[in-house]
GROMACS .gro file of C-alpha atoms in nm:
model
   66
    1UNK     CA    1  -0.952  -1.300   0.597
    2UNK     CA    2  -0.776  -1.077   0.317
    3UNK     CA    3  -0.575  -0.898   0.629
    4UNK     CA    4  -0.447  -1.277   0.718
    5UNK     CA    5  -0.325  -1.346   0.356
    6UNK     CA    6  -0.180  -1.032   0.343
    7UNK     CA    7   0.018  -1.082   0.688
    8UNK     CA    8   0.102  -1.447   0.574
    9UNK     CA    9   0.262  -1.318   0.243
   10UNK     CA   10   0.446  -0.996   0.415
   11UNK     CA   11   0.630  -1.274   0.621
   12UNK     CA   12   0.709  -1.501   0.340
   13UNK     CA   13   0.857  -1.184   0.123
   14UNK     CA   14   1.038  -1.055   0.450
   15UNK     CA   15   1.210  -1.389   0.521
   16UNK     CA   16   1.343  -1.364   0.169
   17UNK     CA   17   1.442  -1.042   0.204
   18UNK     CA   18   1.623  -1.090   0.514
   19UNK     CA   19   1.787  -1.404   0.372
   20UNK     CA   20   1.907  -1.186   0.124
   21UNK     CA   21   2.107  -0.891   0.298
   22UNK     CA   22   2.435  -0.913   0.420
   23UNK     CA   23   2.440  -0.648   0.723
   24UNK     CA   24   2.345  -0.846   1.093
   25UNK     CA   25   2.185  -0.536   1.155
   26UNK     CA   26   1.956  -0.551   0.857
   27UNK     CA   27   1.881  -0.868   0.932
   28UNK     CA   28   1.791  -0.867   1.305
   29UNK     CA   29   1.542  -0.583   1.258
   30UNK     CA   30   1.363  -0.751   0.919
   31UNK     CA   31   1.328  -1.061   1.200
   32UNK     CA   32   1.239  -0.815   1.441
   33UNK     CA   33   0.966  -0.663   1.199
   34UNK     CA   34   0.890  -1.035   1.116
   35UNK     CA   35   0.803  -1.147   1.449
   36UNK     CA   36   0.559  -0.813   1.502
   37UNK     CA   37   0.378  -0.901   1.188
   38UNK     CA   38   0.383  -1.273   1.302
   39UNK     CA   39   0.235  -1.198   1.610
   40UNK     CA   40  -0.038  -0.955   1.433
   41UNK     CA   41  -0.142  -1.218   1.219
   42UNK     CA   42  -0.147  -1.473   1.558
   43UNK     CA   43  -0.398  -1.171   1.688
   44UNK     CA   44  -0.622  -1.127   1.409
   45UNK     CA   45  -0.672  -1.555   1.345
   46UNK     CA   46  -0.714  -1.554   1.698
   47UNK     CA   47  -0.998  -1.279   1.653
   48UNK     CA   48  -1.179  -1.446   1.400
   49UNK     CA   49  -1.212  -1.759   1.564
   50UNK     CA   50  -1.338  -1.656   1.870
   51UNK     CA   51  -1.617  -1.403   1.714
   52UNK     CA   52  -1.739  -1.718   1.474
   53UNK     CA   53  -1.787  -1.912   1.844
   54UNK     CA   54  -1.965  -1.625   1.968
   55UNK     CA   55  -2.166  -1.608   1.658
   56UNK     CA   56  -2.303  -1.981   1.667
   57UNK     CA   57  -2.270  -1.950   2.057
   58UNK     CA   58  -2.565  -1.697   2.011
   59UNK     CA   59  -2.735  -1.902   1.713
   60UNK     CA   60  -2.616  -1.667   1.410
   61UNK     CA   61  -2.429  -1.791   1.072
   62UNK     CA   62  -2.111  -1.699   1.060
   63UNK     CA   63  -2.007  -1.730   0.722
   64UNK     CA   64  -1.578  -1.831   0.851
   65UNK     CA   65  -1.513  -2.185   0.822
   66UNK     CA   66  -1.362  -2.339   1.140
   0.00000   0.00000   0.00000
């Protein structure tokens, strides 16, 4: 869960750094960067949702609230 609130605040700074700079260049690899990290974070909720259905698929607590 921390690696999720981490990704969700690296895209929030990273949009307001890319707001901020003037170069296209600059800017169209932060979005570049943006959309890796976006697509991390996509990965790992995607993770943890399917491991807490396997968990009460197989009758353990998972301790994740979905």
């Amino acid at each position: 869960m921390a690696a999720i609130k981490y990704g969700q605040t690296m895209l929030q700074e990273g949009e307001a750094a890319r707001l901020s700079l003037r170069s296209e260049g600059q800017q169209q690899q932060i979005a570049r960067d943006l959309l890796q990290v976006g697509l991390r974070l996509l990965q790992l909720q995607l993770h943890e949702y399917l491991m807490h259905r396997a968990s009460r698929a197989i009758g353990t607590k998972s301790d994740e609230r979905f």
